[in-house]
Amino acid sequence: MAYYRVNDHLYFSNAVSARDLDKLLYLKITCIINATQRQQSAQHPSIDFHRISVADSPQEDILKHLDRATNIIHETARKNGRTLVHCKSGVSRAATICIAYVMKYQNLSLREAHDVVRKARWAIRPNDGFWEQLLTYEKRLRHTNSVEFITIRSLRLPSVYRQEYSNMNQL
């Protein structure tokens, strides 16, 4: 089971980990945000449950859910609770919501928020559609963008991955 700690009140994981009630209680999780359409989460009277039904597809509109999700995380933290955000793999949807939260409530740029969440789990990778929506969200919050899409060897990707992909091309 893998749980990735963003800060004292925010974790994210995959769906399998989100069903481990003993571990959730051990971590003192008081709120679960399930960012899937079908995956199940642990249920317990002491844990608030919220489903944000989104597919991991570049065409999916996750932007319309970001304020609700980030506000739930913020309110849970305000009450000294802890939120677990999960999707199927803990790579795209859950990471997108965590990045949005860090941008909004820690007042960081998208690039900085991505770095914070990526320190918790190196393997995060929101899909390109979610990246576009995170750019829109950042523009709404900060009136500027800290990330852009770039092309490396005909591959279009967010500029936060420039160094990583440039190094791969040198191999």
mmCIF file of C-alpha atoms in Angstrom:
data_model
loop_
_atom_site.group_PDB
_atom_site.id
_atom_site.type_symbol
_atom_site.label_atom_id
_atom_site.label_comp_id
_atom_site.label_asym_id
_atom_site.label_seq_id
_atom_site.Cartn_x
_atom_site.Cartn_y
_atom_site.Cartn_z
ATOM 1 C CA MET A 1 0.000 0.000 0.000
ATOM 2 C CA ALA A 2 1.282 3.430 -0.899
ATOM 3 C CA TYR A 3 0.183 6.772 0.495
ATOM 4 C CA TYR A 4 1.862 9.968 -0.624
ATOM 5 C CA ARG A 5 1.988 12.859 1.842
ATOM 6 C CA VAL A 6 1.730 16.329 0.308
ATOM 7 C CA ASN A 7 1.540 18.058 3.705
ATOM 8 C CA ASP A 8 0.179 17.409 7.219
ATOM 9 C CA HIS A 9 -3.426 17.340 6.045
ATOM 10 C CA LEU A 10 -3.265 16.054 2.452
ATOM 11 C CA TYR A 11 -2.385 12.623 1.089
ATOM 12 C CA PHE A 12 -3.042 10.921 -2.221
ATOM 13 C CA SER A 13 -2.995 7.308 -3.338
ATOM 14 C CA ASN A 14 -4.285 4.724 -5.751
ATOM 15 C CA ALA A 15 -7.640 2.964 -5.389
ATOM 16 C CA VAL A 16 -6.232 -0.167 -3.736
ATOM 17 C CA SER A 17 -4.655 1.863 -0.927
ATOM 18 C CA ALA A 18 -7.889 3.835 -0.485
ATOM 19 C CA ARG A 19 -9.645 0.608 0.522
ATOM 20 C CA ASP A 20 -7.261 -0.208 3.400
ATOM 21 C CA LEU A 21 -9.387 0.978 6.308
ATOM 22 C CA ASP A 22 -6.832 0.075 8.985
ATOM 23 C CA LYS A 23 -4.150 2.189 7.325
ATOM 24 C CA LEU A 24 -6.567 5.083 6.729
ATOM 25 C CA LEU A 25 -7.489 5.092 10.406
ATOM 26 C CA TYR A 26 -3.800 4.833 11.353
ATOM 27 C CA LEU A 27 -3.060 7.896 9.182
ATOM 28 C CA LYS A 28 -6.040 9.667 10.801
ATOM 29 C CA ILE A 29 -7.737 10.266 7.447
ATOM 30 C CA THR A 30 -11.068 12.012 8.075
ATOM 31 C CA CYS A 31 -12.071 12.689 4.472
ATOM 32 C CA ILE A 32 -11.756 10.778 1.199
ATOM 33 C CA ILE A 33 -12.135 12.325 -2.230
ATOM 34 C CA ASN A 34 -12.624 9.538 -4.750
ATOM 35 C CA ALA A 35 -11.739 10.943 -8.186
ATOM 36 C CA THR A 36 -12.937 7.933 -10.175
ATOM 37 C CA GLN A 37 -16.138 6.842 -11.804
ATOM 38 C CA ARG A 38 -16.245 3.283 -10.455
ATOM 39 C CA GLN A 39 -13.455 2.503 -7.974
ATOM 40 C CA GLN A 40 -14.482 1.895 -4.376
ATOM 41 C CA SER A 41 -13.042 3.485 -1.236
ATOM 42 C CA ALA A 42 -13.086 2.381 2.370
ATOM 43 C CA GLN A 43 -16.218 3.406 4.250
ATOM 44 C CA HIS A 44 -16.249 4.302 7.934
ATOM 45 C CA PRO A 45 -18.476 6.541 10.088
ATOM 46 C CA SER A 46 -15.499 8.748 11.000
ATOM 47 C CA ILE A 47 -14.538 9.386 7.352
ATOM 48 C CA ASP A 48 -16.420 11.853 5.149
ATOM 49 C CA PHE A 49 -16.714 10.590 1.596
ATOM 50 C CA HIS A 50 -16.917 12.630 -1.612
ATOM 51 C CA ARG A 51 -16.928 11.305 -5.156
ATOM 52 C CA ILE A 52 -15.767 13.469 -8.009
ATOM 53 C CA SER A 53 -16.666 11.325 -10.972
ATOM 54 C CA VAL A 54 -14.044 11.902 -13.671
ATOM 55 C CA ALA A 55 -12.399 9.670 -16.236
ATOM 56 C CA ASP A 56 -8.652 9.841 -16.811
ATOM 57 C CA SER A 57 -9.111 11.225 -20.298
ATOM 58 C CA PRO A 58 -7.670 14.392 -21.870
ATOM 59 C CA GLN A 59 -11.216 15.269 -22.957
ATOM 60 C CA GLU A 60 -12.621 15.058 -19.401
ATOM 61 C CA ASP A 61 -13.595 18.354 -17.745
ATOM 62 C CA ILE A 62 -11.854 18.153 -14.367
ATOM 63 C CA LEU A 63 -11.666 21.963 -14.162
ATOM 64 C CA LYS A 64 -15.322 22.225 -13.140
ATOM 65 C CA HIS A 65 -14.543 20.083 -10.062
ATOM 66 C CA LEU A 66 -11.343 21.767 -8.858
ATOM 67 C CA ASP A 67 -12.897 24.485 -6.681
ATOM 68 C CA ARG A 68 -15.200 21.983 -4.974
ATOM 69 C CA ALA A 69 -12.375 19.503 -4.364
ATOM 70 C CA THR A 70 -9.895 22.097 -3.104
ATOM 71 C CA ASN A 71 -12.521 23.648 -0.836
ATOM 72 C CA ILE A 72 -13.306 20.235 0.685
ATOM 73 C CA ILE A 73 -9.602 19.695 1.395
ATOM 74 C CA HIS A 74 -9.301 23.191 2.876
ATOM 75 C CA GLU A 75 -12.360 22.816 5.117
ATOM 76 C CA THR A 76 -11.154 19.420 6.323
ATOM 77 C CA ALA A 77 -7.743 20.907 7.177
ATOM 78 C CA ARG A 78 -9.397 23.852 8.934
ATOM 79 C CA LYS A 79 -11.089 21.313 11.228
ATOM 80 C CA ASN A 80 -7.706 19.615 11.845
ATOM 81 C CA GLY A 81 -8.662 16.715 9.598
ATOM 82 C CA ARG A 82 -6.758 14.892 6.897
ATOM 83 C CA THR A 83 -7.901 14.254 3.343
ATOM 84 C CA LEU A 84 -6.940 11.374 1.089
ATOM 85 C CA VAL A 85 -7.489 12.038 -2.613
ATOM 86 C CA HIS A 86 -7.385 8.955 -4.787
ATOM 87 C CA CYS A 87 -7.904 7.819 -8.334
ATOM 88 C CA LYS A 88 -7.220 4.428 -9.878
ATOM 89 C CA SER A 89 -3.419 4.730 -10.030
ATOM 90 C CA GLY A 90 -2.603 7.892 -8.053
ATOM 91 C CA VAL A 91 -0.867 9.420 -11.069
ATOM 92 C CA SER A 92 -3.181 11.767 -12.989
ATOM 93 C CA ARG A 93 -6.561 12.651 -11.436
ATOM 94 C CA ALA A 94 -5.522 12.632 -7.760
ATOM 95 C CA ALA A 95 -2.303 14.476 -8.592
ATOM 96 C CA THR A 96 -4.244 17.104 -10.558
ATOM 97 C CA ILE A 97 -6.529 17.795 -7.591
ATOM 98 C CA CYS A 98 -3.577 17.988 -5.184
ATOM 99 C CA ILE A 99 -1.709 20.370 -7.504
ATOM 100 C CA ALA A 100 -4.810 22.581 -7.753
ATOM 101 C CA TYR A 101 -5.140 22.616 -3.952
ATOM 102 C CA VAL A 102 -1.495 23.604 -3.445
ATOM 103 C CA MET A 103 -1.845 26.371 -6.036
ATOM 104 C CA LYS A 104 -5.008 27.757 -4.484
ATOM 105 C CA TYR A 105 -4.381 27.438 -0.757
ATOM 106 C CA GLN A 106 -0.591 27.625 -0.545
ATOM 107 C CA ASN A 107 -0.572 30.447 -3.110
ATOM 108 C CA LEU A 108 2.018 28.789 -5.332
ATOM 109 C CA SER A 109 2.443 28.830 -9.083
ATOM 110 C CA LEU A 110 1.517 25.763 -11.096
ATOM 111 C CA ARG A 111 5.200 24.930 -11.535
ATOM 112 C CA GLU A 112 5.828 25.223 -7.781
ATOM 113 C CA ALA A 113 2.675 23.271 -6.894
ATOM 114 C CA HIS A 114 3.654 20.512 -9.315
ATOM 115 C CA ASP A 115 7.084 20.342 -7.661
ATOM 116 C CA VAL A 116 5.518 20.076 -4.186
ATOM 117 C CA VAL A 117 3.253 17.201 -5.231
ATOM 118 C CA ARG A 118 6.002 15.531 -7.246
ATOM 119 C CA LYS A 119 8.237 15.507 -4.155
ATOM 120 C CA ALA A 120 5.579 13.351 -2.520
ATOM 121 C CA ARG A 121 5.486 10.995 -5.518
ATOM 122 C CA TRP A 122 7.932 11.259 -8.366
ATOM 123 C CA ALA A 123 5.687 9.306 -10.776
ATOM 124 C CA ILE A 124 2.822 11.807 -11.025
ATOM 125 C CA ARG A 125 1.785 12.673 -14.577
ATOM 126 C CA PRO A 126 -1.512 14.481 -15.174
ATOM 127 C CA ASN A 127 -2.707 13.827 -18.712
ATOM 128 C CA ASP A 128 -2.329 16.634 -21.271
ATOM 129 C CA GLY A 129 -5.971 17.665 -21.020
ATOM 130 C CA PHE A 130 -5.654 18.033 -17.236
ATOM 131 C CA TRP A 131 -2.463 20.060 -17.742
ATOM 132 C CA GLU A 132 -4.350 22.423 -20.048
ATOM 133 C CA GLN A 133 -7.034 22.797 -17.375
ATOM 134 C CA LEU A 134 -4.426 23.360 -14.644
ATOM 135 C CA LEU A 135 -3.023 26.166 -16.815
ATOM 136 C CA THR A 136 -6.519 27.662 -17.022
ATOM 137 C CA TYR A 137 -6.908 27.302 -13.247
ATOM 138 C CA GLU A 138 -3.538 28.952 -12.618
ATOM 139 C CA LYS A 139 -4.458 31.820 -14.949
ATOM 140 C CA ARG A 140 -7.725 32.269 -13.041
ATOM 141 C CA LEU A 141 -5.940 32.260 -9.657
ATOM 142 C CA ARG A 142 -2.737 34.155 -10.505
ATOM 143 C CA HIS A 143 -3.477 35.959 -13.810
ATOM 144 C CA THR A 144 -0.343 34.424 -15.339
ATOM 145 C CA ASN A 145 1.089 31.044 -16.271
ATOM 146 C CA SER A 146 4.307 29.490 -15.012
ATOM 147 C CA VAL A 147 4.167 26.459 -17.321
ATOM 148 C CA GLU A 148 3.795 26.211 -21.076
ATOM 149 C CA PHE A 149 3.595 23.367 -23.540
ATOM 150 C CA ILE A 150 6.832 22.690 -25.414
ATOM 151 C CA THR A 151 7.815 20.292 -28.169
ATOM 152 C CA ILE A 152 10.828 18.005 -27.865
ATOM 153 C CA ARG A 153 11.422 15.717 -30.843
ATOM 154 C CA SER A 154 7.786 16.061 -31.939
ATOM 155 C CA LEU A 155 6.542 15.248 -28.422
ATOM 156 C CA ARG A 156 4.263 17.948 -26.939
ATOM 157 C CA LEU A 157 4.583 18.180 -23.157
ATOM 158 C CA PRO A 158 4.408 20.622 -20.236
ATOM 159 C CA SER A 159 7.635 22.554 -19.708
ATOM 160 C CA VAL A 160 8.045 21.099 -16.193
ATOM 161 C CA TYR A 161 9.280 17.946 -17.955
ATOM 162 C CA ARG A 162 11.833 19.738 -20.184
ATOM 163 C CA GLN A 163 14.937 18.595 -18.295
ATOM 164 C CA GLU A 164 13.695 15.052 -17.847
ATOM 165 C CA TYR A 165 12.923 14.572 -21.549
ATOM 166 C CA SER A 166 16.036 16.440 -22.692
ATOM 167 C CA ASN A 167 18.175 14.067 -20.619
ATOM 168 C CA MET A 168 16.383 11.071 -22.121
ATOM 169 C CA ASN A 169 17.178 12.299 -25.628
ATOM 170 C CA GLN A 170 20.896 12.354 -24.790
ATOM 171 C CA LEU A 171 20.947 8.609 -24.123
#
